[in-house]
Each structure stands twice: as C-alpha cells, then as structure tokens.
Short mmCIF file of C-alpha atoms and ligand atoms in Angstrom, two decimals:
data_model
loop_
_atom_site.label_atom_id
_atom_site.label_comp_id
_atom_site.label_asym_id
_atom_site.label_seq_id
_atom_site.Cartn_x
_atom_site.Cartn_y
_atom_site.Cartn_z
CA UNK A 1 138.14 139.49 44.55
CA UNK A 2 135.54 141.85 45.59
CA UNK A 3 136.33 145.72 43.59
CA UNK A 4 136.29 148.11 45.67
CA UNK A 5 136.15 152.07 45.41
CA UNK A 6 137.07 154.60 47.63
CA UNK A 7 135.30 157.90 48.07
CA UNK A 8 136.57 160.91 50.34
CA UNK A 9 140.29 159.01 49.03
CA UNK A 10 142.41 161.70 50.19
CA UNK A 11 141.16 162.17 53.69
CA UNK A 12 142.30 161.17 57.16
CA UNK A 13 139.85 158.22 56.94
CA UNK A 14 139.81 157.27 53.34
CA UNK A 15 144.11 157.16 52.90
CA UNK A 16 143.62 154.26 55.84
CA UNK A 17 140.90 152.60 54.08
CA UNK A 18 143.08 152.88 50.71
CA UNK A 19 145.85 151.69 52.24
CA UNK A 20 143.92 148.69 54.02
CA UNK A 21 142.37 147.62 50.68
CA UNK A 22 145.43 146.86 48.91
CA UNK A 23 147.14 144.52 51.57
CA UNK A 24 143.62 142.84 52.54
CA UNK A 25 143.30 139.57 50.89
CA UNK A 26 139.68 139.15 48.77
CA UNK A 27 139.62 142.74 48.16
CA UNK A 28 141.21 144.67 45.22
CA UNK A 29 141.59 148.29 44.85
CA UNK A 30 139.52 149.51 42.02
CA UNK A 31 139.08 153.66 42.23
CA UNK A 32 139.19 156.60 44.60
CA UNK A 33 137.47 159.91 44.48
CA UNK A 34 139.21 163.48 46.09
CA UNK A 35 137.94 166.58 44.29
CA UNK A 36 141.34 168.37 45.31
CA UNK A 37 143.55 165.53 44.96
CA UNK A 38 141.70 164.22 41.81
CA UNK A 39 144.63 163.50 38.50
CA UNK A 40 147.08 161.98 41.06
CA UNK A 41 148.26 158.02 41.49
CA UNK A 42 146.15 156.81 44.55
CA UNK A 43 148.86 155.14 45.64
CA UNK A 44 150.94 158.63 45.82
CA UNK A 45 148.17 160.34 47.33
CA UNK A 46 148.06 157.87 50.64
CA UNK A 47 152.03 157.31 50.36
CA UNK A 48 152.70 153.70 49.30
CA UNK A 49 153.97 152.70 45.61
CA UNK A 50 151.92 153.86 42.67
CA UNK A 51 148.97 151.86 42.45
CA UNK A 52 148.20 152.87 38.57
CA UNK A 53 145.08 154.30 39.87
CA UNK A 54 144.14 158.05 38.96
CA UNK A 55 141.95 159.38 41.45
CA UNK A 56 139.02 160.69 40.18
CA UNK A 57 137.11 164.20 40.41
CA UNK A 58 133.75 163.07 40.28
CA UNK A 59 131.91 159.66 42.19
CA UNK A 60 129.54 159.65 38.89
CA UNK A 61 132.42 159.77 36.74
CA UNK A 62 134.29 156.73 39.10
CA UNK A 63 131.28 154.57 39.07
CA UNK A 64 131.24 154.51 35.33
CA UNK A 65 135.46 154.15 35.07
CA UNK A 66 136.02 151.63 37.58
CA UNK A 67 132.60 149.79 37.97
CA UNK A 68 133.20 148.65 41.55
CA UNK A 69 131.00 146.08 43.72
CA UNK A 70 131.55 148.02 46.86
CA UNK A 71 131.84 151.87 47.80
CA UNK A 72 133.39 152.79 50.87
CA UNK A 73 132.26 156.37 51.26
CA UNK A 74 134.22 158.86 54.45
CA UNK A 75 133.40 162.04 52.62
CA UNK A 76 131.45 164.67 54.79
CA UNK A 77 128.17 164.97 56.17
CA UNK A 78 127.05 167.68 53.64
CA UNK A 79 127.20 165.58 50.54
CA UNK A 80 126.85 161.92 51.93
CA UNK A 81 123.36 161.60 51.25
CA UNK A 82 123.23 162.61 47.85
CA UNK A 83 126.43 160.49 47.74
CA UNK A 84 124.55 157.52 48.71
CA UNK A 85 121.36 157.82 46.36
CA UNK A 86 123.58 157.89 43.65
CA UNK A 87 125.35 154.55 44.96
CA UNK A 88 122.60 152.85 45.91
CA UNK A 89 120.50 153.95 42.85
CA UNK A 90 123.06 152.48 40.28
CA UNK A 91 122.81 149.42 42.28
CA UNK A 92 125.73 149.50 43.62
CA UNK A 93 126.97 148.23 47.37
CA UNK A 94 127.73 150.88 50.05
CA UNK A 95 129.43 150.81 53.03
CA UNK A 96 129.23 154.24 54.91
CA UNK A 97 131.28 155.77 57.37
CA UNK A 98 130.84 159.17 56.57
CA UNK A 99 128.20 160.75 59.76
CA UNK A 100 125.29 163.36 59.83
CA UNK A 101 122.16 160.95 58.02
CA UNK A 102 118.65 161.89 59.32
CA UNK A 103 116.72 158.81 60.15
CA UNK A 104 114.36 159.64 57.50
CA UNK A 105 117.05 159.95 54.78
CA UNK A 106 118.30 156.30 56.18
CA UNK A 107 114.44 155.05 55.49
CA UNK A 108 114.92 156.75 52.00
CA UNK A 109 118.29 154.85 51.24
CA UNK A 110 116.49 151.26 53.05
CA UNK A 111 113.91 152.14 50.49
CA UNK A 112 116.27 152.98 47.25
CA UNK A 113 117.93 149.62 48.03
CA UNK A 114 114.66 147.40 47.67
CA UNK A 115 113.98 148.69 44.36
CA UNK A 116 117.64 148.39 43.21
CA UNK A 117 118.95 145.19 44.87
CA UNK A 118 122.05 147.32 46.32
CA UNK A 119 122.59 146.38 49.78
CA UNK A 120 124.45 149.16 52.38
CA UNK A 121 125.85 149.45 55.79
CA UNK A 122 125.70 152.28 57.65
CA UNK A 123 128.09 152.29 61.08
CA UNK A 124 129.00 155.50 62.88
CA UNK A 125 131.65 153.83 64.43
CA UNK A 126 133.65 150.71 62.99
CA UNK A 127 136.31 150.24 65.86
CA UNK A 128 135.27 147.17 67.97
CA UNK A 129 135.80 148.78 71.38
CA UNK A 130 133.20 151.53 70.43
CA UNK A 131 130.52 148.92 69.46
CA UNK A 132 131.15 146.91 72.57
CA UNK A 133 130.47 149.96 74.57
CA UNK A 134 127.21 150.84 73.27
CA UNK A 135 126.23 146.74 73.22
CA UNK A 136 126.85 146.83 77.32
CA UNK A 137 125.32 150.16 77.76
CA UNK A 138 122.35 148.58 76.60
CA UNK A 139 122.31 146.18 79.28
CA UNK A 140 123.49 148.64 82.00
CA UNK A 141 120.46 151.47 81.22
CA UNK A 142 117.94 148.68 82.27
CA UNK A 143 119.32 148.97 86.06
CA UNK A 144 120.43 152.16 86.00
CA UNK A 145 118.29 154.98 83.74
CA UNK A 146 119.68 158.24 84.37
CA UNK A 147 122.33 158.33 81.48
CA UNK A 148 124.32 160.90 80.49
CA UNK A 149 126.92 160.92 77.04
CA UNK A 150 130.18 162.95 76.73
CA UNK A 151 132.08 162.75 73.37
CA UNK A 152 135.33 164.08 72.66
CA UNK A 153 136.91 164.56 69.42
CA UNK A 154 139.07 166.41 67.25
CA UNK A 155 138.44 170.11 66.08
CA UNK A 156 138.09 169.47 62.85
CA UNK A 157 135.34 167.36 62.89
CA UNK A 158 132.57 168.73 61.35
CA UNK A 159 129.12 167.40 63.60
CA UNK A 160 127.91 167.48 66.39
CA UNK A 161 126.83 165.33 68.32
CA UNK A 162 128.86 162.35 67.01
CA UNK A 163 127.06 159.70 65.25
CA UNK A 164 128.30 157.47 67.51
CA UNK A 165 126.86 159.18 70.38
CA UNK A 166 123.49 159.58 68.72
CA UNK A 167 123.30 155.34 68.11
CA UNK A 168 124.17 154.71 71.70
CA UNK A 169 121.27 157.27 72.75
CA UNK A 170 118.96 155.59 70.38
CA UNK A 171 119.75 152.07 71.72
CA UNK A 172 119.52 152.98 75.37
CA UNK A 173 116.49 154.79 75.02
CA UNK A 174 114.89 151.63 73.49
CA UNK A 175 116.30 149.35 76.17
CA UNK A 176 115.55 151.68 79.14
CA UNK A 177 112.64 150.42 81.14
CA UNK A 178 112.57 152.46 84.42
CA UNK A 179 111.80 156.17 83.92
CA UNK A 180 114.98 158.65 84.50
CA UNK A 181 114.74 160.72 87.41
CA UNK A 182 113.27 164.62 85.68
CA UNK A 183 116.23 167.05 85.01
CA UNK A 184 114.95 170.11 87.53
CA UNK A 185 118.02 172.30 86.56
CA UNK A 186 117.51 175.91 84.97
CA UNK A 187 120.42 176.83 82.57
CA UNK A 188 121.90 180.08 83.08
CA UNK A 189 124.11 179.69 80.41
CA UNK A 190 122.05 177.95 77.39
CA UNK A 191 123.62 174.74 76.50
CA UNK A 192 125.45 173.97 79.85
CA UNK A 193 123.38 170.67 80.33
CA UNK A 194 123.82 169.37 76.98
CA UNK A 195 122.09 168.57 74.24
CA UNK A 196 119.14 166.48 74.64
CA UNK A 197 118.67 163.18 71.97
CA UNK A 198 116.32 160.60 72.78
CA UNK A 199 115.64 162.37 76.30
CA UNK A 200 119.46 161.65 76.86
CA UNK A 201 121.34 164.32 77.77
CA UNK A 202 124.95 164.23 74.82
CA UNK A 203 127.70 166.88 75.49
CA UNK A 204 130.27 167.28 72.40
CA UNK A 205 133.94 168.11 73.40
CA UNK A 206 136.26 169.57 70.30
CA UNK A 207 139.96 169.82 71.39
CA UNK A 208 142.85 169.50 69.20
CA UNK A 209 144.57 166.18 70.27
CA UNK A 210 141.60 163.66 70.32
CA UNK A 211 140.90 161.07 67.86
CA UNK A 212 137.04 160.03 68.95
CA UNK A 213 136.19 159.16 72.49
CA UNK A 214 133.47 158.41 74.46
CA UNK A 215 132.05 158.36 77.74
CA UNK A 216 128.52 156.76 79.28
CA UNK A 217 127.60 157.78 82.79
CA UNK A 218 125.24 156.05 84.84
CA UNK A 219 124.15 157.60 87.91
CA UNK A 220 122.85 155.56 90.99
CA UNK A 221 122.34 156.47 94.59
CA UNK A 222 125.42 156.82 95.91
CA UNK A 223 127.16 155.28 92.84
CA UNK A 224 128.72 156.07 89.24
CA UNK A 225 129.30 153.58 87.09
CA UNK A 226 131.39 155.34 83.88
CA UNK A 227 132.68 153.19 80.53
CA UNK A 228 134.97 154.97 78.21
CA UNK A 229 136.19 154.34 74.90
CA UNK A 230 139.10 156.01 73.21
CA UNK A 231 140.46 155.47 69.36
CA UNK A 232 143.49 156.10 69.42
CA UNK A 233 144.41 156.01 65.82
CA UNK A 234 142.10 155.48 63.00
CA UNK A 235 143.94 152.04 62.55
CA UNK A 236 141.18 150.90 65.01
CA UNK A 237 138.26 151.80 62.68
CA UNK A 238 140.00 149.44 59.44
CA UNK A 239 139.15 145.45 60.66
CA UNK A 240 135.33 146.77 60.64
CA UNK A 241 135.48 148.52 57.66
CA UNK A 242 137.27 145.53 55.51
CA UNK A 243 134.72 143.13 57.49
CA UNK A 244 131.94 145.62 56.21
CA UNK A 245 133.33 145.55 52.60
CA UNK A 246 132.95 141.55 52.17
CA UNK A 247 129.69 141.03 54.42
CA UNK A 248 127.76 143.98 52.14
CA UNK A 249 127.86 141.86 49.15
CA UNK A 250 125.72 139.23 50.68
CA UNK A 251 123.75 141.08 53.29
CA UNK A 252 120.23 142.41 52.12
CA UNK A 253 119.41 145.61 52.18
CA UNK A 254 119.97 148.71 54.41
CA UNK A 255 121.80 147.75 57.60
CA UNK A 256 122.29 150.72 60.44
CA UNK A 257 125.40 150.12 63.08
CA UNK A 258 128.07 147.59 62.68
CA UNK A 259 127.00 145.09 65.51
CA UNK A 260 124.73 143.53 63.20
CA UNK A 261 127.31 142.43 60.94
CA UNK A 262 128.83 141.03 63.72
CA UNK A 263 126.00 138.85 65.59
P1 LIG B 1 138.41 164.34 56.20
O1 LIG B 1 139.83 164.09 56.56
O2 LIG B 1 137.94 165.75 56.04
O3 LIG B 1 138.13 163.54 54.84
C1 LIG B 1 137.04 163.75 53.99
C2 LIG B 1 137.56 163.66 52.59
O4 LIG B 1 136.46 163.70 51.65
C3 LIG B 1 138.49 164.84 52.25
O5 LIG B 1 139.64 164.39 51.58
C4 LIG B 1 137.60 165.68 51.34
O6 LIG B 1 138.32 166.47 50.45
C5 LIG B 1 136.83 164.60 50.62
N1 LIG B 1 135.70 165.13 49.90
C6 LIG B 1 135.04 166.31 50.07
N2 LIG B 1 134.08 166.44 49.16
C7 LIG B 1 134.12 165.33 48.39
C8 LIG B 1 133.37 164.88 47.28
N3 LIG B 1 132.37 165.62 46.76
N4 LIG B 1 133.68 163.68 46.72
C9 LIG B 1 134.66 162.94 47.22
N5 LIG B 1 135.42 163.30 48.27
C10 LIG B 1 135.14 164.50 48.86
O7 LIG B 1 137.42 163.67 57.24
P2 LIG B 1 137.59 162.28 58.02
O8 LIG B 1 138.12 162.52 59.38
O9 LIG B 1 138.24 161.27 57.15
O10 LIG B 1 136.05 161.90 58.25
C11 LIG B 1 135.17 161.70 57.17
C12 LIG B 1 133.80 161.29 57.72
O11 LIG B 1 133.91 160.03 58.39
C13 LIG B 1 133.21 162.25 58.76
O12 LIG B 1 131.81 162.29 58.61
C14 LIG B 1 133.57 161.58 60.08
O13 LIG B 1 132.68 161.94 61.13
C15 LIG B 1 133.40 160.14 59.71
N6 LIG B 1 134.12 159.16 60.55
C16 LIG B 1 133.51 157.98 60.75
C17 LIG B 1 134.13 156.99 61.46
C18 LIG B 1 133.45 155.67 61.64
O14 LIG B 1 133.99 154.76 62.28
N7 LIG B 1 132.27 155.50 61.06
C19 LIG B 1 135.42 157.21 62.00
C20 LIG B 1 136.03 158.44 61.77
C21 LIG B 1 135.38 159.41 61.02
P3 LIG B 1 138.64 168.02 50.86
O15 LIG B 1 139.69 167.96 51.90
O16 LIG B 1 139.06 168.60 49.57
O17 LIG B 1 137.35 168.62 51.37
#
C-alpha cells in the first residue's frame, strides 16, 4: 500500500482526491493538510465516515506525523513552489496539480530531485480528454500553423492563463514547422487579441458556471478546424491523479504533463 498525503485537503480538488484515495485499491490514506480546516477528521472535512485522520495545519508538521511516500499537492499557485522544495527536499514523492510553476522553478525542482532521489509529476491537467487534446493538436499545428487558444473556467480560479493552456502552447510551438501567418492587427483596446505565449495567441474566459474548458483553433483558407474539451466535474481529473500516485514511486525524477505517464 503506497501512503499517501494530501495537501490543499479541504479544497474543491483535494476533498475529490481524499475521497478517491480511500476507495482506490494500493493506496492508503495517510494525512491531509488545510490551514482553515486543520484539527478536524479528514473524513468529516470531505463528508464520508471519520477516517481517524486529523488534518493538519502545517505540510512540515504532516511530513514528520504521517511520513507518506507520495504527496498529492492542489494548494494554490502562491505557495506551490515552496511547497514542492520542501517535498522534494525531504525526499519525498510529489505529484502536483496545483498550477502557476515558472519553467525555471520546474528546472529547480528536476534539479532538487537528482540530489534527493524524490521523483515528481507535474500535470496541469489530469483528465484524459484534456491530454488527448493537446496530443492531436500537436499533430494538427504541423498542417495548419495559425493557432489560436481560448480557455474558460470558473471565477475563482486564481491564474491566468491556465496551465493547461500554457502546455498545449508549448507543445505546438515545438511541433509547428510552417511559419504562422504575422498578426497585422492594432489593439484599440489593450488585451483584445490575447495574450501571447510561445507566439500563440491564449485568451482566458472567467464565468461563474465553468469547470475548465478548452478550445484550439486552427485557421486555414477557407477552413476552421476547432477541438474542445470540457470537464465537467472534477471527477474527470481523479483516474490520472490515482494513476500519477502509483507510477511516481517508480518513475525517475521530474516529469512535466501527464502523457508521459501514459506512453
Ligand atoms: P481551492 O478549492 O481553492 O483549493 C485549494 C485548497 O488549498 C484550499 O482548501 C486552501 O485553503 C488550501 N490551502 C491554502 N493554503 C494552503 C497551505 N499553505 N497548505 C495547505 N493547503 C492550503 O482550489 P482548487 O480548485 O482545488 O485548485 C487548486 C489548484 O489546482 C489550482 O492551482 C488549480 O488551478 C489547480 N487545478 C489543477 C487541475 C489539474 O488537473 N492539474 C485541475 C483543477 C485545478 P483555503 O481555502 O483556506 O485557502
């Protein structure tokens, strides 16, 4: 039974990840961390029977309690990477959901894992659909370059662009072979167009109602080829996550997006 420990336990993401842990078979439940909801039963806190589990107010204090094997981490973008160094420093597996890592705080973490022997997954998105979309956008940029990204999600999310929408960009932009056609249009309004990542233009819709969604838009002559992704419920984000939990322990090192747990 791999022990696992759940960071950012309280939140929309981390009550599902609680409550997948304890019915998935080879993992056990070992710890959660919610500053506001620390001194309560976990199981309370995501509203299943009383797990005998007091969630904790500090990670540094968990790690030491609970000694778990894996730490599933959907906290917040402001405290993930200090989060993670003090994971991955203790030698401890990661997998993160949380979004908002630089690339060069990512190198930092690949590096804090060779000295330490911890291994970690990074994925901005775990659902399957989401992955799928940015595998076949891959292919689809090579024929068709100019490449816009729309993501919608809910108000209370606290980054923008998505993470997901900046690992698609990244991806295309390395698969793209034929130049994009230049973008000759002069904002009136700053913003209008976008924001540009990897010379891709990403426009980030926040709308109570949403979950996470995504759109890719390819733009031919005289054609538009679109592929959209909605999560509906976080439900959708929980096989990668538990698939993440058991493949960390035996995959080296730093490992950015979930595909490559899945190839
Ligand atoms: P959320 O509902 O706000 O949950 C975050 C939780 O972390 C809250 O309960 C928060 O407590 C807690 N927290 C804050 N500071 C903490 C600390 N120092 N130690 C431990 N816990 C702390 O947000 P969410 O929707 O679950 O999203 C969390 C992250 O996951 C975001 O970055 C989001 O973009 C990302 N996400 C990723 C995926 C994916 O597939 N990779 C999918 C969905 C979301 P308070 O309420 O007291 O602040």
């Amino acid at each position: 039974m791999i022990k696992v420990l759940v960071n950012g336990a309280g939140g929309k993401m981390g009550s599902e990840v609680v409550r997948s842990v304890v019915q998935e078979e080879g993992l056990i439940l070992v710890g959660g961390v919610d500053p506001k909801d620390s001194g309560r039963d976990i199981g309370d806190l995501v509203g299943i029977e009383k797990k005998g589990i007091i969630v904790e107010h500090q990670l540094s204090d968990a790690l030491k309690n609970s000694k778990p094997e894996v730490v599933v981490d959907f906290t917040s973008p402001a405290i993930i990477y200090e989060n993670a160094k003090m994971v991955l420093g203790a030698g401890i597996n990661m997998v993160i959901g949380t979004t908002g890592l630089t690339a060069a705080q990512r190198d930092d973490l690949a590096q804090i894992c060779t000295e330490t022997g911890a291994n970690c997954l990074i994925a901005p998105n775990f659902s399957l659909g989401a992955v799928l979309l940015m595998k076949v956008s891959t292919e689809i940029v090579k024929y068709l370059p100019n490449v816009e990204i729309v993501e919608l999600h809910h108000n209370h999310k606290l980054d923008a662009p998505s993470g997901t929408a900046k690992l698609t960009a990244e991806k295309m932009a390395a698969a793209r072979v034929l130049e994009p056609d230049a973008d000759e249009t002069i904002e009136s309004l700053s913003g209008v167009r976008g924001g540009r990542y990897e010379n891709i233009p990403i426009h980030s819709i926040r709308l109570p109602g949403y979950v996470a969604h995504q759109e890719v838009l390819f733009g031919g002559y005289g054609e538009i080829l679109t592929l959209r992704h909605d999560s509906l419920d976080r439900k959708s984000f929980m096989p990668g996550v538990m698939l993440a939990c058991k493949k960390v322990m035996t995959t080296k090192g730093l490992v950015y997006g979930l595909e490559n747990y899945l190839e």
